[in-house]
Amino acid sequence: MMTHRVLSLLMLCMMLGSTMGSALPEDLEDSITVPPIEASDEDAPATSLQQQAEDNANAIRKLAEVMKTLVATTSSQRCLGTQSSAQQLTDSIKDGFSVLVGAVKDLNNTMRHFKEDLGNKLSISKIESAFEDDGPCPAPFFLAGEDCLYIETENLRYFDAARQACTEMGAKLAEFTTYNHFISAVSSMDLHEDAEIYVGGSDRESEGTWKWLSGERMKNIPWGSGEPNNLYLEDCIALNPRWKKFNDLRCSLRREYVCKWKK
């Protein structure tokens, strides 16, 4: 009688293991894949992230093996030693694998999006590198006549802060011998109608005597109508793209500005 009962329990455990086994995705390890990222030796951040993703994937694979081992070993122990139902144990294992499969999907989606973003960044980087190597101006400067210019239109700064920002770029707040190319370049940009772009000139030393920051006199300035008028102690100069003319401004106003690369 006892032998028959033991055999019955063993049969139940075998059936339970079969039931749980069928509930588990057999190809789970195969679904844990990391899209390869084509990166050169110089792309250290990309290589580091790729390695991190591989390490995470390996950790998930090991977790899958542990959970499958858990199915094989604990099902018999729980079945023979407790009154837990086969359905409860099966549901518990299925829930665990659902979480694991979700983690796999999240990892693969994250890496796919990362690969796409990296591809775009690498393409942009290659374009900028080509521009730096082969073009007449280093990125992000562009050629306007014989000058390499950069016009900042988002981070507005007062005159002295704009001057410092240009210096940090290896450039200077722009000075010109002729304004034609600068005005033409600005006119082709999509700027708001109230934009005013600082250039590197002022009459701080002597009212009405406009000089570049280098100390040279500014010549043939295309002033706007009635300008300069020194209204509110205006000692700095900026281009109004809407009118393609210059205006004197208070140097404390935050405005767009143009940097000129030092050749």
CSV table of C-alpha atoms in Angstrom, one decimal:
chain,number,residue,atom,x,y,z
A,1,MET,CA,0.0,0.0,0.0
A,2,MET,CA,2.8,2.4,0.9
A,3,THR,CA,4.7,1.4,-2.3
A,4,HIS,CA,1.6,2.2,-4.4
A,5,ARG,CA,1.3,5.6,-2.7
A,6,VAL,CA,5.0,6.5,-3.4
A,7,LEU,CA,4.6,5.5,-7.0
A,8,SER,CA,1.5,7.6,-7.3
A,9,LEU,CA,3.4,10.6,-5.9
A,10,LEU,CA,6.3,10.1,-8.3
A,11,MET,CA,3.9,9.9,-11.2
A,12,LEU,CA,2.3,13.1,-10.0
A,13,CYS,CA,5.7,14.8,-9.8
A,14,MET,CA,6.6,13.6,-13.3
A,15,MET,CA,3.3,15.0,-14.6
A,16,LEU,CA,3.9,18.3,-12.7
A,17,GLY,CA,7.4,18.6,-14.2
A,18,SER,CA,6.0,18.0,-17.6
A,19,THR,CA,3.3,20.6,-17.1
A,20,MET,CA,5.7,23.2,-15.9
A,21,GLY,CA,8.2,22.4,-18.6
A,22,SER,CA,5.6,23.0,-21.3
A,23,ALA,CA,4.8,26.4,-19.7
A,24,LEU,CA,8.4,27.6,-20.1
A,25,PRO,CA,9.7,29.0,-23.3
A,26,GLU,CA,12.2,26.6,-24.7
A,27,ASP,CA,14.0,29.1,-26.8
A,28,LEU,CA,14.4,31.7,-24.1
A,29,GLU,CA,18.2,31.7,-24.3
A,30,ASP,CA,18.0,32.2,-28.1
A,31,SER,CA,15.8,35.3,-27.6
A,32,ILE,CA,18.5,36.9,-25.4
A,33,THR,CA,20.4,38.6,-28.2
A,34,VAL,CA,22.3,41.9,-28.3
A,35,PRO,CA,22.4,43.7,-31.7
A,36,PRO,CA,26.1,44.2,-32.7
A,37,ILE,CA,27.3,47.8,-32.8
A,38,GLU,CA,29.8,48.6,-35.5
A,39,ALA,CA,32.3,50.9,-33.8
A,40,SER,CA,35.9,51.8,-34.5
A,41,ASP,CA,38.6,51.7,-31.9
A,42,GLU,CA,38.1,55.4,-31.2
A,43,ASP,CA,34.5,54.9,-30.2
A,44,ALA,CA,35.3,54.1,-26.6
A,45,PRO,CA,31.8,55.0,-25.3
A,46,ALA,CA,30.1,52.8,-27.8
A,47,THR,CA,32.4,49.9,-27.1
A,48,SER,CA,31.8,50.3,-23.3
A,49,LEU,CA,28.0,50.4,-23.7
A,50,GLN,CA,28.2,47.3,-26.0
A,51,GLN,CA,30.2,45.4,-23.4
A,52,GLN,CA,27.8,46.5,-20.7
A,53,ALA,CA,24.8,45.2,-22.7
A,54,GLU,CA,26.6,41.9,-23.4
A,55,ASP,CA,27.3,41.5,-19.6
A,56,ASN,CA,23.6,42.2,-18.9
A,57,ALA,CA,22.5,39.6,-21.5
A,58,ASN,CA,24.9,37.0,-20.0
A,59,ALA,CA,23.5,37.7,-16.6
A,60,ILE,CA,19.9,37.1,-17.9
A,61,ARG,CA,21.0,33.9,-19.6
A,62,LYS,CA,22.5,32.6,-16.3
A,63,LEU,CA,19.2,33.6,-14.5
A,64,ALA,CA,17.3,31.6,-17.1
A,65,GLU,CA,19.5,28.5,-16.4
A,66,VAL,CA,19.0,28.9,-12.7
A,67,MET,CA,15.2,29.1,-13.0
A,68,LYS,CA,15.1,26.0,-15.2
A,69,THR,CA,17.2,24.1,-12.7
A,70,LEU,CA,14.7,25.4,-10.0
A,71,VAL,CA,11.9,23.8,-12.0
A,72,ALA,CA,13.6,20.5,-12.2
A,73,THR,CA,14.7,20.3,-8.5
A,74,THR,CA,12.1,22.1,-6.4
A,75,SER,CA,9.0,20.6,-8.2
A,76,SER,CA,9.9,17.2,-6.8
A,77,GLN,CA,10.7,18.5,-3.4
A,78,ARG,CA,7.5,20.5,-3.1
A,79,CYS,CA,5.4,17.8,-4.6
A,80,LEU,CA,6.7,15.1,-2.2
A,81,GLY,CA,7.1,17.3,0.9
A,82,THR,CA,4.1,19.7,0.9
A,83,GLN,CA,0.5,19.9,-0.2
A,84,SER,CA,1.1,22.7,-2.7
A,85,SER,CA,-0.9,22.2,-5.9
A,86,ALA,CA,0.7,21.7,-9.3
A,87,GLN,CA,-1.2,24.6,-10.7
A,88,GLN,CA,0.2,27.0,-8.0
A,89,LEU,CA,3.7,26.0,-8.6
A,90,THR,CA,3.3,26.2,-12.4
A,91,ASP,CA,1.8,29.7,-12.1
A,92,SER,CA,4.7,30.8,-9.9
A,93,ILE,CA,7.3,29.6,-12.4
A,94,LYS,CA,5.4,31.1,-15.3
A,95,ASP,CA,5.2,34.5,-13.6
A,96,GLY,CA,9.0,34.4,-13.0
A,97,PHE,CA,9.6,33.6,-16.6
A,98,SER,CA,7.2,36.3,-17.8
A,99,VAL,CA,9.3,38.8,-15.9
A,100,LEU,CA,12.5,37.4,-17.4
A,101,VAL,CA,11.1,37.4,-20.9
A,102,GLY,CA,10.0,41.1,-20.4
A,103,ALA,CA,13.5,42.0,-19.3
A,104,VAL,CA,14.9,40.3,-22.4
A,105,LYS,CA,12.5,42.3,-24.7
A,106,ASP,CA,13.4,45.5,-22.9
A,107,LEU,CA,17.1,44.9,-23.3
A,108,ASN,CA,16.8,44.1,-27.0
A,109,ASN,CA,14.6,47.2,-27.6
A,110,THR,CA,17.0,49.4,-25.7
A,111,MET,CA,19.9,48.2,-27.7
A,112,ARG,CA,18.1,48.5,-31.0
A,113,HIS,CA,17.2,52.1,-30.3
A,114,PHE,CA,20.8,52.7,-29.0
A,115,LYS,CA,22.2,51.3,-32.2
A,116,GLU,CA,19.9,53.5,-34.3
A,117,ASP,CA,20.9,56.6,-32.3
A,118,LEU,CA,24.5,55.7,-32.4
A,119,GLY,CA,24.4,55.2,-36.2
A,120,ASN,CA,22.9,58.7,-36.6
A,121,LYS,CA,25.5,60.2,-34.3
A,122,LEU,CA,28.4,58.5,-36.0
A,123,SER,CA,27.1,59.7,-39.4
A,124,ILE,CA,26.9,63.2,-38.1
A,125,SER,CA,30.4,62.8,-36.6
A,126,LYS,CA,31.8,61.6,-39.9
A,127,ILE,CA,30.3,64.5,-41.7
A,128,GLU,CA,31.7,67.0,-39.2
A,129,SER,CA,35.1,65.3,-39.2
A,130,ALA,CA,35.2,65.5,-43.0
A,131,PHE,CA,34.3,69.1,-42.8
A,132,GLU,CA,37.0,69.7,-40.2
A,133,ASP,CA,39.6,67.9,-42.3
A,134,ASP,CA,38.7,68.9,-45.8
A,135,GLY,CA,36.6,72.1,-45.5
A,136,PRO,CA,37.9,75.6,-45.2
A,137,CYS,CA,36.2,76.1,-41.7
A,138,PRO,CA,36.2,73.9,-38.6
A,139,ALA,CA,32.8,72.8,-37.5
A,140,PRO,CA,30.5,74.4,-36.4
A,141,PHE,CA,31.8,77.4,-38.3
A,142,PHE,CA,30.6,78.1,-41.9
A,143,LEU,CA,32.2,80.0,-44.7
A,144,ALA,CA,30.9,83.5,-45.5
A,145,GLY,CA,33.1,85.1,-48.1
A,146,GLU,CA,36.6,84.7,-46.7
A,147,ASP,CA,35.4,84.5,-43.1
A,148,CYS,CA,34.6,81.4,-41.0
A,149,LEU,CA,31.6,82.4,-38.9
A,150,TYR,CA,29.4,80.9,-36.2
A,151,ILE,CA,26.2,82.6,-35.3
A,152,GLU,CA,24.6,81.7,-31.9
A,153,THR,CA,20.9,82.1,-32.0
A,154,GLU,CA,19.7,80.1,-29.0
A,155,ASN,CA,21.9,80.9,-25.9
A,156,LEU,CA,21.6,84.7,-25.9
A,157,ARG,CA,24.3,86.6,-24.0
A,158,TYR,CA,25.2,90.2,-23.1
A,159,PHE,CA,28.1,91.7,-25.0
A,160,ASP,CA,31.0,90.8,-22.7
A,161,ALA,CA,29.6,87.2,-22.1
A,162,ALA,CA,29.3,86.8,-25.9
A,163,ARG,CA,32.9,87.9,-26.3
A,164,GLN,CA,34.0,85.3,-23.7
A,165,ALA,CA,32.0,82.6,-25.4
A,166,CYS,CA,33.7,83.2,-28.7
A,167,THR,CA,37.1,83.1,-27.0
A,168,GLU,CA,36.3,79.7,-25.5
A,169,MET,CA,35.6,78.5,-29.0
A,170,GLY,CA,39.0,79.6,-30.2
A,171,ALA,CA,37.4,82.5,-32.0
A,172,LYS,CA,36.6,86.2,-31.4
A,173,LEU,CA,33.5,88.3,-31.5
A,174,ALA,CA,33.5,89.0,-35.2
A,175,GLU,CA,35.3,91.9,-36.8
A,176,PHE,CA,34.9,92.7,-40.5
A,177,THR,CA,36.6,94.7,-43.2
A,178,THR,CA,33.4,94.5,-45.2
A,179,TYR,CA,30.0,93.6,-44.0
A,180,ASN,CA,28.5,92.3,-47.2
A,181,HIS,CA,29.2,88.6,-46.7
A,182,PHE,CA,28.1,88.6,-43.1
A,183,ILE,CA,24.8,90.4,-43.9
A,184,SER,CA,24.2,88.0,-46.8
A,185,ALA,CA,24.8,85.0,-44.6
A,186,VAL,CA,22.5,86.3,-41.8
A,187,SER,CA,19.8,87.2,-44.3
A,188,SER,CA,19.6,83.5,-45.5
A,189,MET,CA,19.0,82.3,-41.9
A,190,ASP,CA,15.5,81.7,-40.4
A,191,LEU,CA,15.7,84.2,-37.6
A,192,HIS,CA,12.9,85.9,-35.7
A,193,GLU,CA,12.1,89.5,-36.7
A,194,ASP,CA,13.4,90.9,-33.4
A,195,ALA,CA,16.8,89.3,-33.6
A,196,GLU,CA,19.9,91.5,-33.1
A,197,ILE,CA,23.3,90.0,-33.5
A,198,TYR,CA,26.3,91.4,-31.6
A,199,VAL,CA,29.6,91.9,-33.5
A,200,GLY,CA,32.9,92.9,-31.9
A,201,GLY,CA,32.6,96.7,-31.9
A,202,SER,CA,31.8,99.4,-29.4
A,203,ASP,CA,32.3,103.1,-28.6
A,204,ARG,CA,33.0,102.6,-24.9
A,205,GLU,CA,36.3,104.5,-25.0
A,206,SER,CA,34.9,107.6,-26.6
A,207,GLU,CA,31.3,108.2,-27.4
A,208,GLY,CA,30.6,108.2,-31.1
A,209,THR,CA,34.0,106.8,-32.0
A,210,TRP,CA,33.3,103.2,-33.0
A,211,LYS,CA,36.1,100.7,-32.7
A,212,TRP,CA,36.6,97.0,-33.1
A,213,LEU,CA,37.8,95.2,-30.0
A,214,SER,CA,41.2,94.9,-31.6
A,215,GLY,CA,41.4,98.8,-31.4
A,216,GLU,CA,41.0,99.5,-35.1
A,217,ARG,CA,38.4,102.1,-36.2
A,218,MET,CA,35.2,100.7,-37.7
A,219,LYS,CA,34.6,102.0,-41.2
A,220,ASN,CA,31.6,102.4,-43.4
A,221,ILE,CA,29.2,101.0,-40.9
A,222,PRO,CA,25.7,100.5,-42.6
A,223,TRP,CA,23.7,102.1,-39.7
A,224,GLY,CA,19.9,101.9,-39.6
A,225,SER,CA,17.9,105.1,-40.0
A,226,GLY,CA,18.5,107.4,-37.1
A,227,GLU,CA,21.3,105.2,-35.7
A,228,PRO,CA,23.4,105.4,-33.7
A,229,ASN,CA,21.5,107.5,-31.2
A,230,ASN,CA,23.1,106.5,-27.9
A,231,LEU,CA,19.6,106.0,-26.4
A,232,TYR,CA,19.9,104.7,-22.9
A,233,LEU,CA,23.7,104.8,-23.1
A,234,GLU,CA,24.1,102.4,-26.0
A,235,ASP,CA,27.7,101.5,-26.5
A,236,CYS,CA,27.6,98.2,-28.3
A,237,ILE,CA,26.7,97.4,-31.9
A,238,ALA,CA,24.5,94.7,-33.4
A,239,LEU,CA,23.0,93.8,-36.8
A,240,ASN,CA,19.3,93.8,-37.2
A,241,PRO,CA,18.7,91.0,-39.8
A,242,ARG,CA,15.2,92.3,-40.6
A,243,TRP,CA,16.5,95.6,-41.9
A,244,LYS,CA,20.1,94.4,-42.8
A,245,LYS,CA,21.4,97.4,-40.9
A,246,PHE,CA,23.3,98.1,-37.6
A,247,ASN,CA,22.0,99.5,-34.4
A,248,ASP,CA,23.6,100.6,-31.2
A,249,LEU,CA,22.5,98.8,-28.0
A,250,ARG,CA,23.1,98.7,-24.3
A,251,CYS,CA,25.9,96.2,-23.8
A,252,SER,CA,23.9,94.6,-20.9
A,253,LEU,CA,21.2,93.3,-23.2
A,254,ARG,CA,21.1,89.6,-24.0
A,255,ARG,CA,21.3,89.1,-27.7
A,256,GLU,CA,22.4,86.7,-30.5
A,257,TYR,CA,26.1,87.1,-31.5
A,258,VAL,CA,28.5,86.1,-34.2
A,259,CYS,CA,32.0,84.6,-33.7
A,260,LYS,CA,34.8,84.6,-36.3
A,261,TRP,CA,37.3,81.9,-36.4
A,262,LYS,CA,40.9,83.1,-35.9
A,263,LYS,CA,42.8,81.8,-39.0
